[in-house]
Structure formats: C-alpha cells, structure tokens
CSV table of C-alpha atoms in Angstrom, one decimal:
chain,number,residue,atom,x,y,z
A,1,UNK,CA,50.8,-47.4,-10.2
A,2,UNK,CA,50.1,-44.8,-7.5
A,3,UNK,CA,47.7,-41.9,-8.2
A,4,UNK,CA,48.6,-39.0,-6.1
A,5,UNK,CA,46.9,-36.2,-8.0
A,6,UNK,CA,43.8,-35.0,-6.2
A,7,UNK,CA,41.1,-32.9,-8.1
A,8,UNK,CA,40.7,-29.1,-7.5
A,9,UNK,CA,37.2,-28.2,-6.6
A,10,UNK,CA,35.0,-26.6,-9.4
A,11,UNK,CA,33.9,-24.0,-6.6
A,12,UNK,CA,37.5,-23.0,-5.8
A,13,UNK,CA,37.7,-19.2,-5.5
A,14,UNK,CA,40.5,-16.7,-4.8
A,15,UNK,CA,39.9,-14.4,-1.9
A,16,UNK,CA,41.4,-11.0,-1.6
A,17,UNK,CA,40.7,-7.6,0.0
A,18,UNK,CA,37.0,-7.3,-0.5
A,19,UNK,CA,37.3,-9.6,-3.6
A,20,UNK,CA,36.1,-13.1,-4.5
A,21,UNK,CA,37.5,-14.4,-7.8
A,22,UNK,CA,35.9,-17.4,-9.3
A,23,UNK,CA,38.0,-19.6,-11.7
A,24,UNK,CA,37.4,-21.1,-15.1
A,25,UNK,CA,37.1,-24.9,-15.6
A,26,UNK,CA,40.7,-26.1,-15.4
A,27,UNK,CA,42.0,-29.7,-16.1
A,28,UNK,CA,43.0,-29.8,-12.4
A,29,UNK,CA,39.2,-29.9,-11.5
A,30,UNK,CA,38.8,-33.2,-13.4
A,31,UNK,CA,39.5,-36.2,-11.1
A,32,UNK,CA,42.7,-38.3,-12.0
A,33,UNK,CA,42.3,-40.9,-14.6
A,34,UNK,CA,38.7,-39.9,-15.3
A,35,UNK,CA,38.2,-38.9,-19.1
A,36,UNK,CA,37.5,-35.3,-19.2
A,37,UNK,CA,34.5,-35.7,-21.6
A,38,UNK,CA,32.8,-38.0,-19.1
A,39,UNK,CA,33.9,-36.3,-15.8
A,40,UNK,CA,33.1,-32.8,-16.9
A,41,UNK,CA,29.5,-33.1,-18.2
A,42,UNK,CA,29.0,-30.1,-20.3
A,43,UNK,CA,27.6,-27.2,-18.4
A,44,UNK,CA,24.9,-25.7,-20.7
A,45,UNK,CA,24.3,-21.9,-20.6
A,46,UNK,CA,21.7,-19.6,-22.1
A,47,UNK,CA,21.6,-15.9,-23.1
A,48,UNK,CA,18.9,-13.8,-24.6
A,49,UNK,CA,19.7,-10.5,-26.4
A,50,UNK,CA,16.8,-8.1,-27.2
A,51,UNK,CA,17.0,-5.6,-29.9
A,52,UNK,CA,14.4,-2.9,-30.1
A,53,UNK,CA,12.5,-1.6,-33.2
A,54,UNK,CA,13.1,-4.7,-35.1
A,55,UNK,CA,15.4,-5.5,-38.1
A,56,UNK,CA,14.7,-4.7,-41.6
A,57,UNK,CA,13.0,-7.6,-43.1
A,58,UNK,CA,14.4,-7.2,-46.7
A,59,UNK,CA,17.9,-7.3,-45.3
A,60,UNK,CA,17.5,-9.7,-42.4
A,61,UNK,CA,15.7,-12.7,-43.9
A,62,UNK,CA,17.9,-15.0,-45.7
A,63,UNK,CA,17.1,-15.5,-49.3
A,64,UNK,CA,17.3,-19.4,-49.1
A,65,UNK,CA,16.3,-22.0,-46.6
A,66,UNK,CA,17.8,-25.1,-45.3
A,67,UNK,CA,21.3,-26.0,-44.8
A,68,UNK,CA,24.1,-23.8,-46.3
A,69,UNK,CA,21.6,-21.0,-46.7
A,70,UNK,CA,22.6,-17.7,-48.1
A,71,UNK,CA,23.4,-15.2,-45.4
A,72,UNK,CA,21.5,-11.9,-45.5
A,73,UNK,CA,23.2,-8.6,-45.5
A,74,UNK,CA,22.6,-7.9,-41.8
A,75,UNK,CA,23.6,-11.5,-40.8
A,76,UNK,CA,26.7,-11.3,-43.1
A,77,UNK,CA,29.2,-10.3,-40.1
A,78,UNK,CA,28.5,-13.5,-38.2
A,79,UNK,CA,28.7,-15.9,-41.2
A,80,UNK,CA,31.9,-17.4,-39.7
A,81,UNK,CA,29.6,-19.1,-37.0
A,82,UNK,CA,27.5,-20.7,-39.8
A,83,UNK,CA,27.7,-24.2,-38.2
A,84,UNK,CA,26.3,-22.9,-34.9
A,85,UNK,CA,23.6,-20.7,-36.3
A,86,UNK,CA,19.9,-21.2,-36.8
A,87,UNK,CA,17.6,-18.6,-38.2
A,88,UNK,CA,13.8,-19.0,-38.1
A,89,UNK,CA,11.4,-17.0,-40.1
A,90,UNK,CA,7.6,-16.6,-40.2
A,91,UNK,CA,7.4,-16.4,-36.4
A,92,UNK,CA,4.7,-14.1,-35.1
A,93,UNK,CA,4.2,-12.5,-31.6
A,94,UNK,CA,1.0,-11.6,-30.0
A,95,UNK,CA,-0.8,-8.3,-30.4
A,96,UNK,CA,-0.5,-5.5,-33.0
A,97,UNK,CA,1.3,-2.4,-32.4
A,98,UNK,CA,3.0,-0.3,-29.5
A,99,UNK,CA,6.6,-0.6,-28.2
A,100,UNK,CA,5.5,-1.8,-24.8
A,101,UNK,CA,3.9,-5.0,-26.3
A,102,UNK,CA,7.1,-5.6,-28.5
A,103,UNK,CA,9.2,-5.7,-25.2
A,104,UNK,CA,6.6,-7.2,-23.0
A,105,UNK,CA,5.8,-10.1,-25.3
A,106,UNK,CA,9.2,-11.1,-26.6
A,107,UNK,CA,10.6,-13.4,-23.9
A,108,UNK,CA,7.4,-14.1,-22.2
A,109,UNK,CA,5.4,-15.3,-25.2
A,110,UNK,CA,2.2,-13.8,-23.7
A,111,UNK,CA,-0.3,-10.7,-24.2
A,112,UNK,CA,0.5,-8.5,-21.3
A,113,UNK,CA,-2.5,-7.1,-19.4
A,114,UNK,CA,-3.4,-3.8,-20.9
A,115,UNK,CA,-2.9,-1.3,-18.0
A,116,UNK,CA,-1.2,2.1,-17.3
A,117,UNK,CA,-1.1,1.4,-13.6
A,118,UNK,CA,0.8,-0.9,-11.3
A,119,UNK,CA,-1.5,-3.8,-11.8
A,120,UNK,CA,0.6,-5.1,-14.6
A,121,UNK,CA,0.7,-8.9,-15.5
A,122,UNK,CA,2.8,-10.5,-18.0
A,123,UNK,CA,4.3,-14.2,-17.7
A,124,UNK,CA,7.5,-15.9,-16.4
A,125,UNK,CA,10.0,-15.2,-19.0
A,126,UNK,CA,12.0,-17.8,-21.0
A,127,UNK,CA,15.4,-16.8,-19.3
A,128,UNK,CA,13.7,-17.3,-15.8
A,129,UNK,CA,12.2,-20.7,-16.7
A,130,UNK,CA,15.6,-22.0,-17.9
A,131,UNK,CA,17.3,-20.4,-14.9
A,132,UNK,CA,15.1,-22.6,-12.6
A,133,UNK,CA,16.6,-25.7,-14.5
A,134,UNK,CA,20.2,-24.8,-14.9
A,135,UNK,CA,20.9,-21.7,-12.7
A,136,UNK,CA,20.5,-23.3,-9.2
A,137,UNK,CA,24.1,-24.4,-9.0
A,138,UNK,CA,25.8,-21.1,-10.1
A,139,UNK,CA,26.6,-18.1,-7.9
A,140,UNK,CA,23.9,-16.0,-9.7
A,141,UNK,CA,20.8,-18.0,-11.0
A,142,UNK,CA,20.6,-15.3,-13.7
A,143,UNK,CA,22.0,-11.8,-14.6
A,144,UNK,CA,20.0,-9.0,-16.2
A,145,UNK,CA,21.8,-6.2,-18.1
A,146,UNK,CA,21.0,-3.4,-20.4
A,147,UNK,CA,22.5,-0.3,-21.9
A,148,UNK,CA,19.9,2.4,-21.0
A,149,UNK,CA,18.8,3.4,-17.5
A,150,UNK,CA,15.3,2.7,-17.2
A,151,UNK,CA,14.9,3.5,-13.4
A,152,UNK,CA,13.1,6.7,-13.9
A,153,UNK,CA,10.3,5.5,-16.0
A,154,UNK,CA,7.1,4.9,-14.1
A,155,UNK,CA,3.5,5.0,-15.0
A,156,UNK,CA,2.6,4.7,-18.6
A,157,UNK,CA,5.4,4.7,-21.2
A,158,UNK,CA,3.2,3.7,-24.1
A,159,UNK,CA,-0.6,4.2,-24.8
A,160,UNK,CA,-2.4,1.8,-22.6
A,161,UNK,CA,0.6,0.0,-21.2
A,162,UNK,CA,2.6,0.4,-17.9
A,163,UNK,CA,6.3,1.3,-18.2
A,164,UNK,CA,7.0,-2.1,-16.6
A,165,UNK,CA,6.6,-3.8,-19.9
A,166,UNK,CA,9.2,-1.6,-21.6
A,167,UNK,CA,11.6,-1.5,-18.8
A,168,UNK,CA,12.8,-5.1,-18.8
A,169,UNK,CA,12.6,-8.3,-20.9
A,170,UNK,CA,12.9,-10.6,-17.8
A,171,UNK,CA,10.2,-11.6,-15.5
A,172,UNK,CA,10.6,-13.7,-12.4
A,173,UNK,CA,6.8,-14.3,-12.2
A,174,UNK,CA,3.8,-12.8,-14.0
A,175,UNK,CA,3.8,-9.9,-11.6
A,176,UNK,CA,7.5,-9.6,-10.9
A,177,UNK,CA,9.7,-7.8,-13.5
A,178,UNK,CA,13.4,-8.3,-13.2
A,179,UNK,CA,15.3,-4.9,-12.9
A,180,UNK,CA,18.3,-4.4,-15.4
A,181,UNK,CA,21.7,-3.2,-14.4
A,182,UNK,CA,23.3,-0.8,-16.9
A,183,UNK,CA,26.6,0.1,-15.1
A,184,UNK,CA,29.5,-2.2,-16.0
A,185,UNK,CA,31.2,-1.2,-12.7
A,186,UNK,CA,28.2,-2.4,-10.7
A,187,UNK,CA,28.0,-5.7,-12.6
A,188,UNK,CA,31.8,-6.2,-12.2
A,189,UNK,CA,31.6,-5.6,-8.5
A,190,UNK,CA,28.6,-7.9,-8.1
A,191,UNK,CA,30.6,-10.6,-9.8
A,192,UNK,CA,33.8,-10.1,-8.1
A,193,UNK,CA,33.2,-8.1,-4.9
A,194,UNK,CA,34.3,-4.6,-3.7
A,195,UNK,CA,30.7,-3.2,-2.8
A,196,UNK,CA,30.1,0.2,-1.9
A,197,UNK,CA,28.7,3.5,-2.9
A,198,UNK,CA,29.4,5.5,-6.1
A,199,UNK,CA,31.7,7.8,-4.3
A,200,UNK,CA,33.6,4.9,-2.8
A,201,UNK,CA,33.9,3.4,-6.2
A,202,UNK,CA,35.4,6.7,-7.5
A,203,UNK,CA,37.8,6.9,-4.7
A,204,UNK,CA,39.0,3.2,-5.4
A,205,UNK,CA,39.3,4.0,-9.1
A,206,UNK,CA,41.6,7.1,-8.3
A,207,UNK,CA,43.7,4.7,-6.2
A,208,UNK,CA,44.0,2.6,-9.4
A,209,UNK,CA,44.2,-0.8,-7.6
A,210,UNK,CA,43.2,-3.8,-9.4
A,211,UNK,CA,41.1,-6.7,-7.8
A,212,UNK,CA,43.8,-9.0,-9.2
A,213,UNK,CA,46.3,-7.4,-6.9
A,214,UNK,CA,44.5,-8.5,-3.9
A,215,UNK,CA,44.4,-12.1,-4.7
A,216,UNK,CA,47.9,-12.4,-6.3
A,217,UNK,CA,49.2,-14.4,-3.3
A,218,UNK,CA,46.5,-17.0,-3.9
A,219,UNK,CA,47.2,-16.9,-7.7
A,220,UNK,CA,50.8,-17.6,-7.2
A,221,UNK,CA,50.1,-20.5,-4.8
A,222,UNK,CA,47.5,-21.9,-7.1
A,223,UNK,CA,49.8,-21.8,-10.2
A,224,UNK,CA,52.4,-23.7,-8.6
A,225,UNK,CA,50.2,-26.9,-8.4
A,226,UNK,CA,48.9,-26.6,-11.9
A,227,UNK,CA,49.9,-28.2,-15.2
A,228,UNK,CA,51.3,-26.1,-18.1
A,229,UNK,CA,48.0,-25.9,-20.0
A,230,UNK,CA,46.0,-24.8,-16.8
A,231,UNK,CA,48.6,-22.2,-16.1
A,232,UNK,CA,48.1,-20.7,-19.6
A,233,UNK,CA,44.4,-21.0,-19.3
A,234,UNK,CA,44.4,-19.3,-15.8
A,235,UNK,CA,46.6,-16.5,-17.1
A,236,UNK,CA,44.3,-15.9,-20.0
A,237,UNK,CA,41.3,-15.7,-17.7
A,238,UNK,CA,42.9,-13.4,-15.3
A,239,UNK,CA,44.1,-11.1,-18.2
A,240,UNK,CA,40.5,-10.9,-19.4
A,241,UNK,CA,39.3,-9.8,-16.0
A,242,UNK,CA,42.1,-7.2,-15.8
A,243,UNK,CA,41.3,-6.0,-19.2
A,244,UNK,CA,37.6,-5.5,-18.3
A,245,UNK,CA,38.4,-3.8,-15.1
A,246,UNK,CA,40.9,-1.5,-16.9
A,247,UNK,CA,38.2,-0.5,-19.5
A,248,UNK,CA,35.7,0.3,-16.9
A,249,UNK,CA,38.2,2.5,-15.0
A,250,UNK,CA,39.0,4.3,-18.2
A,251,UNK,CA,35.3,4.9,-18.7
A,252,UNK,CA,35.1,6.1,-15.0
A,253,UNK,CA,37.8,8.6,-15.6
A,254,UNK,CA,36.0,10.0,-18.7
A,255,UNK,CA,32.8,10.3,-16.6
A,256,UNK,CA,34.4,12.1,-13.8
A,257,UNK,CA,36.9,14.2,-15.5
A,258,UNK,CA,35.6,15.2,-19.0
A,259,UNK,CA,31.9,15.1,-18.1
A,260,UNK,CA,30.9,14.3,-21.5
A,261,UNK,CA,27.8,12.6,-20.1
A,262,UNK,CA,27.3,14.3,-16.6
A,263,UNK,CA,24.1,12.5,-15.9
A,264,UNK,CA,25.5,9.1,-16.6
A,265,UNK,CA,26.2,6.8,-13.5
A,266,UNK,CA,29.9,6.4,-12.9
A,267,UNK,CA,31.5,3.6,-14.9
A,268,UNK,CA,29.2,3.9,-18.0
A,269,UNK,CA,31.2,4.4,-21.2
A,270,UNK,CA,30.8,7.4,-23.5
A,271,UNK,CA,29.7,5.3,-26.7
A,272,UNK,CA,27.2,2.6,-27.1
A,273,UNK,CA,29.7,0.4,-28.7
A,274,UNK,CA,32.1,0.3,-25.7
A,275,UNK,CA,29.1,0.1,-23.4
A,276,UNK,CA,27.6,-2.9,-25.0
A,277,UNK,CA,31.1,-4.4,-25.6
A,278,UNK,CA,32.1,-4.4,-21.9
A,279,UNK,CA,28.8,-5.9,-20.8
A,280,UNK,CA,29.2,-8.6,-23.3
A,281,UNK,CA,32.8,-9.2,-22.1
A,282,UNK,CA,31.4,-9.5,-18.5
A,283,UNK,CA,28.9,-12.1,-19.5
A,284,UNK,CA,31.6,-14.1,-21.2
A,285,UNK,CA,33.7,-14.0,-18.0
A,286,UNK,CA,30.6,-14.8,-15.9
A,287,UNK,CA,30.1,-18.0,-18.2
A,288,UNK,CA,33.6,-18.9,-18.1
A,289,UNK,CA,33.9,-18.7,-14.3
A,290,UNK,CA,30.5,-20.3,-13.8
A,291,UNK,CA,29.2,-17.3,-11.9
A,292,UNK,CA,25.9,-17.5,-13.9
A,293,UNK,CA,24.6,-19.8,-16.7
A,294,UNK,CA,21.8,-17.5,-17.7
A,295,UNK,CA,21.8,-13.9,-18.8
A,296,UNK,CA,19.3,-11.6,-20.5
A,297,UNK,CA,20.6,-8.4,-22.2
A,298,UNK,CA,18.4,-5.7,-23.4
A,299,UNK,CA,20.6,-4.0,-26.0
A,300,UNK,CA,18.6,-0.9,-26.1
A,301,UNK,CA,15.1,0.3,-24.9
A,302,UNK,CA,12.1,0.4,-27.2
A,303,UNK,CA,11.6,4.0,-28.6
A,304,UNK,CA,15.3,4.7,-27.9
A,305,UNK,CA,16.4,8.2,-28.6
A,306,UNK,CA,20.2,7.3,-29.0
A,307,UNK,CA,22.1,8.4,-32.0
A,308,UNK,CA,25.2,6.8,-33.3
A,309,UNK,CA,27.7,9.3,-34.6
A,310,UNK,CA,30.3,6.9,-35.7
A,311,UNK,CA,27.8,5.8,-38.3
A,312,UNK,CA,26.6,9.2,-39.3
A,313,UNK,CA,23.3,8.2,-37.6
A,314,UNK,CA,22.6,11.6,-36.1
A,315,UNK,CA,18.9,11.6,-35.8
A,316,UNK,CA,17.2,9.8,-32.8
A,317,UNK,CA,16.8,6.1,-33.4
A,318,UNK,CA,13.0,6.1,-32.7
A,319,UNK,CA,12.5,8.8,-35.3
A,320,UNK,CA,14.5,7.1,-37.8
A,321,UNK,CA,12.7,3.8,-37.1
A,322,UNK,CA,9.5,5.3,-38.5
A,323,UNK,CA,11.1,5.5,-41.9
A,324,UNK,CA,8.0,5.8,-44.1
A,325,UNK,CA,9.9,3.8,-46.7
A,326,UNK,CA,12.4,6.8,-47.2
A,327,UNK,CA,15.6,5.3,-48.6
A,328,UNK,CA,17.9,7.3,-46.5
A,329,UNK,CA,16.3,6.4,-43.3
A,330,UNK,CA,16.1,2.5,-44.3
A,331,UNK,CA,19.8,2.8,-45.3
A,332,UNK,CA,20.7,4.1,-41.8
A,333,UNK,CA,18.6,1.4,-40.2
A,334,UNK,CA,20.1,-1.4,-42.0
A,335,UNK,CA,23.6,0.2,-41.2
A,336,UNK,CA,22.8,0.2,-37.5
A,337,UNK,CA,21.3,-3.4,-37.6
A,338,UNK,CA,24.4,-4.8,-39.2
A,339,UNK,CA,26.8,-2.8,-36.8
A,340,UNK,CA,25.0,-4.3,-33.8
A,341,UNK,CA,25.3,-7.9,-35.2
A,342,UNK,CA,28.9,-7.2,-35.8
A,343,UNK,CA,29.3,-6.2,-32.2
A,344,UNK,CA,27.4,-9.4,-31.1
A,345,UNK,CA,29.9,-11.3,-33.3
A,346,UNK,CA,32.8,-10.1,-31.1
A,347,UNK,CA,31.0,-11.7,-28.1
A,348,UNK,CA,30.6,-15.0,-30.0
A,349,UNK,CA,34.3,-14.9,-30.9
A,350,UNK,CA,35.1,-14.7,-27.2
A,351,UNK,CA,32.8,-17.6,-26.5
A,352,UNK,CA,34.3,-19.6,-29.3
A,353,UNK,CA,37.9,-19.1,-28.4
A,354,UNK,CA,37.2,-20.1,-24.6
A,355,UNK,CA,37.8,-23.7,-23.9
A,356,UNK,CA,35.2,-25.3,-21.7
A,357,UNK,CA,35.6,-29.1,-20.9
A,358,UNK,CA,35.7,-30.9,-24.2
A,359,UNK,CA,34.6,-28.0,-26.3
A,360,UNK,CA,34.2,-24.3,-26.1
A,361,UNK,CA,31.9,-21.9,-24.4
A,362,UNK,CA,29.9,-21.5,-27.6
A,363,UNK,CA,29.7,-25.3,-28.1
A,364,UNK,CA,27.7,-25.5,-24.7
A,365,UNK,CA,25.7,-22.4,-25.1
A,366,UNK,CA,22.6,-21.2,-26.9
A,367,UNK,CA,22.4,-17.4,-27.3
A,368,UNK,CA,19.0,-16.0,-28.6
A,369,UNK,CA,19.0,-12.8,-30.5
A,370,UNK,CA,15.7,-11.3,-31.4
A,371,UNK,CA,13.1,-8.5,-31.5
A,372,UNK,CA,9.4,-8.2,-30.7
A,373,UNK,CA,8.8,-6.6,-34.2
A,374,UNK,CA,9.9,-6.9,-37.8
A,375,UNK,CA,9.2,-3.7,-39.7
A,376,UNK,CA,9.5,-0.8,-37.2
A,377,UNK,CA,7.5,1.7,-39.3
A,378,UNK,CA,4.3,-0.2,-38.5
A,379,UNK,CA,5.4,-2.0,-35.3
A,380,UNK,CA,4.6,-5.1,-37.2
A,381,UNK,CA,4.2,-8.3,-35.0
A,382,UNK,CA,4.6,-10.6,-38.0
A,383,UNK,CA,7.8,-12.6,-39.0
A,384,UNK,CA,9.7,-11.2,-36.1
A,385,UNK,CA,13.5,-11.9,-36.2
A,386,UNK,CA,14.6,-15.2,-34.5
A,387,UNK,CA,18.5,-16.1,-34.4
A,388,UNK,CA,20.0,-18.8,-32.2
A,389,UNK,CA,23.7,-19.2,-32.1
A,390,UNK,CA,25.1,-22.2,-30.3
A,391,UNK,CA,24.1,-25.8,-29.8
A,392,UNK,CA,23.9,-26.0,-26.0
A,393,UNK,CA,25.9,-29.3,-25.9
A,394,UNK,CA,24.0,-30.9,-28.8
A,395,UNK,CA,20.4,-29.7,-27.9
A,396,UNK,CA,20.3,-27.5,-31.2
A,397,UNK,CA,21.5,-27.9,-34.7
A,398,UNK,CA,23.3,-25.3,-36.9
A,399,UNK,CA,23.8,-24.0,-40.4
A,400,UNK,CA,20.0,-23.8,-41.0
A,401,UNK,CA,17.4,-21.3,-42.0
A,402,UNK,CA,14.0,-22.7,-41.2
A,403,UNK,CA,10.9,-21.1,-42.8
A,404,UNK,CA,8.1,-21.9,-40.3
A,405,UNK,CA,4.5,-22.3,-41.6
A,406,UNK,CA,2.9,-18.9,-41.9
A,407,UNK,CA,1.4,-17.8,-38.6
A,408,UNK,CA,3.5,-19.9,-36.3
A,409,UNK,CA,3.8,-18.3,-32.9
A,410,UNK,CA,7.1,-17.1,-31.6
A,411,UNK,CA,6.1,-18.7,-28.3
A,412,UNK,CA,6.2,-22.2,-29.9
A,413,UNK,CA,9.8,-21.8,-30.5
A,414,UNK,CA,10.3,-20.5,-27.0
A,415,UNK,CA,8.5,-23.4,-25.7
A,416,UNK,CA,10.8,-25.8,-27.5
A,417,UNK,CA,13.8,-24.0,-26.2
A,418,UNK,CA,12.5,-24.2,-22.5
A,419,UNK,CA,11.9,-28.1,-22.9
A,420,UNK,CA,15.4,-28.6,-24.4
A,421,UNK,CA,16.8,-27.1,-21.2
A,422,UNK,CA,14.8,-29.4,-19.1
A,423,UNK,CA,11.6,-27.4,-18.3
A,424,UNK,CA,8.7,-29.8,-17.9
A,425,UNK,CA,6.0,-27.5,-19.3
A,426,UNK,CA,3.6,-28.0,-22.3
A,427,UNK,CA,2.6,-24.3,-22.8
A,428,UNK,CA,4.4,-21.1,-22.8
A,429,UNK,CA,2.3,-17.9,-23.2
A,430,UNK,CA,0.2,-18.2,-26.3
A,431,UNK,CA,2.0,-21.1,-27.7
A,432,UNK,CA,-0.1,-23.7,-29.6
A,433,UNK,CA,2.5,-26.4,-29.5
A,434,UNK,CA,6.3,-27.0,-29.8
A,435,UNK,CA,8.3,-26.3,-33.0
A,436,UNK,CA,11.2,-28.4,-34.2
A,437,UNK,CA,14.6,-26.6,-33.9
C-alpha cells in the first residue's frame, strides 16, 4: 500500500489583500493513517465572562444539589447544556462593598490595594495565568473584550479605589491591567487583518468589499485538495466569518448614517444584545481557527447606566440594582439576568455545533461565568455566582450543583481551575487551598 496523502499544516493561513485568514481544524491536517483522536490531541480553551452587579440569589441558586439538580429560573435557558454544566454555591470573594472591589477581585482572587491614584496593585488574573500555559502556541495568547468603552475613566471611580480596578477584569501582572476592546470591527481586523484608522475603515465599509473576496483564490485552490467533509467544514467556517463581517458592516452603516449613537466608535451596534452577540461570535471563530485559546469578556461595567428597552427595562441598570427589595425592580433584574444567560446560550450553541478533533469546541473548552457580588442591593461578597460550562477535554465534570462549605473562598475554585490547566501554583490570591471541581 502506498500512502500519498500528506497532511496540511495546522498553521495554514489564507493570505489576501491586507488580510490573513486562519483556518479551523480539518481532517487534512491529521497525518495519513494516524487515528484522529491520537494525532489531534484536544486543544483546551478557556473563557471568562464577567457580569456586573450580581445575579439574584433567590432566582440563581439551584434548589437542589448534586447530579440532575433542578435548574433555577435564571439558569433555565441553558439547561440543554446540563451535561457540561457545573454550578458552585457558597463561594465568597474578599472584602465587603464597592463596585471596584467586585470587579477587581473576581478574576484575580485578591484584595486589591486601596488607592485612588496610579499606584494600584491587584494580582495576575486567572485568564492570564492560563494563557501562560495554553496560549503561547496561538496567534494571540489572550483576547480581552467588553461592551462598554472605559478608556475615559481615570483616577477614582469608586470611593477609595482607582478606576483601574473597574476598567478591566484581566491583569497581566499585579500592576499591569489589560485594556479591553469594545469595537467589534477592531477585534475583527485584529484577528483577520486590514488595519487602519477609523476613517479608513469607514471608507472600506462603503466599498463593501469582504475580506473573503481577497482570499478567494487561495480558498478555491485549497478546496480542490480537500475531502468532502473538509470542504463542508471550510465552507461553514467561511460563512461564519462572512456573516460576522456583514453584521459589523451593518452596524457601521447605522452608526454613520442614522447617528443613533453619535459618540459610539465606528462598528459598535446600536443594541447591547447585538453588540454582545457579535463579540461572542468573534470569540467562537477565534477558538475555531485557533487564533486564541483564552479570552475574557467584561459583559458590562460595574455601576453600568445602560437601559434595555426591549425588556421594558428603562431605568439605568445601576439604579435598579439598588432594588431595596421592591418587587418591580427585582422582577426587572431577574428578567435581565435571564436575558443575558440566554444570550450566553447562543454562544454555547455555536461552540457545541462546531467540530473540533474528536469532539466539539464546547467539549474542549471551559467557560466561566460569574460576578463579584451576589445581592446587588448590598454589594454582598457572599455566595457569589459561579457557573462553569464545558469539560476542557475531560478536566471538569458536568450535570452538577456543588454546595461548598460556608465561607469557602472563590479563589479556591479559581486555584483549582488554574491547576487543571497546568499552572504549577499552590496559591491564588486569598485562596486557602484547592476545591474539588
């Protein structure tokens, strides 16, 4: 028997005019006669999604523990992922009060230095610790995104605490906060090329020319050498890229012609739902093409003043978050929390439906969803929400609600996650030990 097939490099890219397009994992990238499950060792991925101002404890915490637990009202929209879900209750974060502490402690596990100046000190965040383990072989060791532009906030953004603690959840080192990118167009161009100024991007948008057009020749040549399954997978991937680019272009046209949000950067959609959705889609493509294996997403900023007209949520979020146990405000907050989880579910659907080696992107990922407070009315640091979706190629379980012993530090769970991703550390922030996940 003669084996004539040669494998396609996992690093194969398509190059066009100002564009470099990475590819998803294809069968052709697996050496001939090598079992795929063995040749393509699952690439593990990690994502962290931060939600400000907590989740309503009465509607977030499942009523039962263990396997086959009863999903709470807020979590109900993602029950279809039960087998990949771990919920942990009774986890506390350090320090009482303030929005800055909620953000600054969540992914760092530490009590940040109290200062309103530039001598801020936190700790290297979980995403960056994991990026040191699994991000070095991807194009971007990590990607940091958000939906609210924080660049104008400096000095003190909360009593006694620097804006640095509220402007990001990701810290490269204790004194180096990682800036977030909120503009989907900038994220897209960072991933696929076409750099330039905002004016240049608007001109390109008006030309309505797709990145895929500039690499079409390479695509056609590549497809001729692929098997039927690879051609379908490649076509689906390219369609995802084109769909995202079209959505961003539509948002740009709205921003430049209707002037609904005249202060918004070019490319930012008019609604939070569309903004968060396109950023989630970009992270799914980044995972699929192995552009990055780690992302952090600050879904919104603490003390956010956003409103959500589609939910009849017409008062600023921060104001409603101090609900004073008023039934109407609590109902709005539950509706918003559930709405956000449903949006997250669409991202999980995308990961679950995307093949990756011998499984799916969701099988090989661990996506953490949480907040630095539970009850927003009191900024409570007790029993903060912790949701993990995905098993990271067998590193985590699923279909579980774990009730930790009262007083367990959130940092203990974070330490365990870091160790499962290969970090050789025995302490994370204020951790007092590991926690079985």
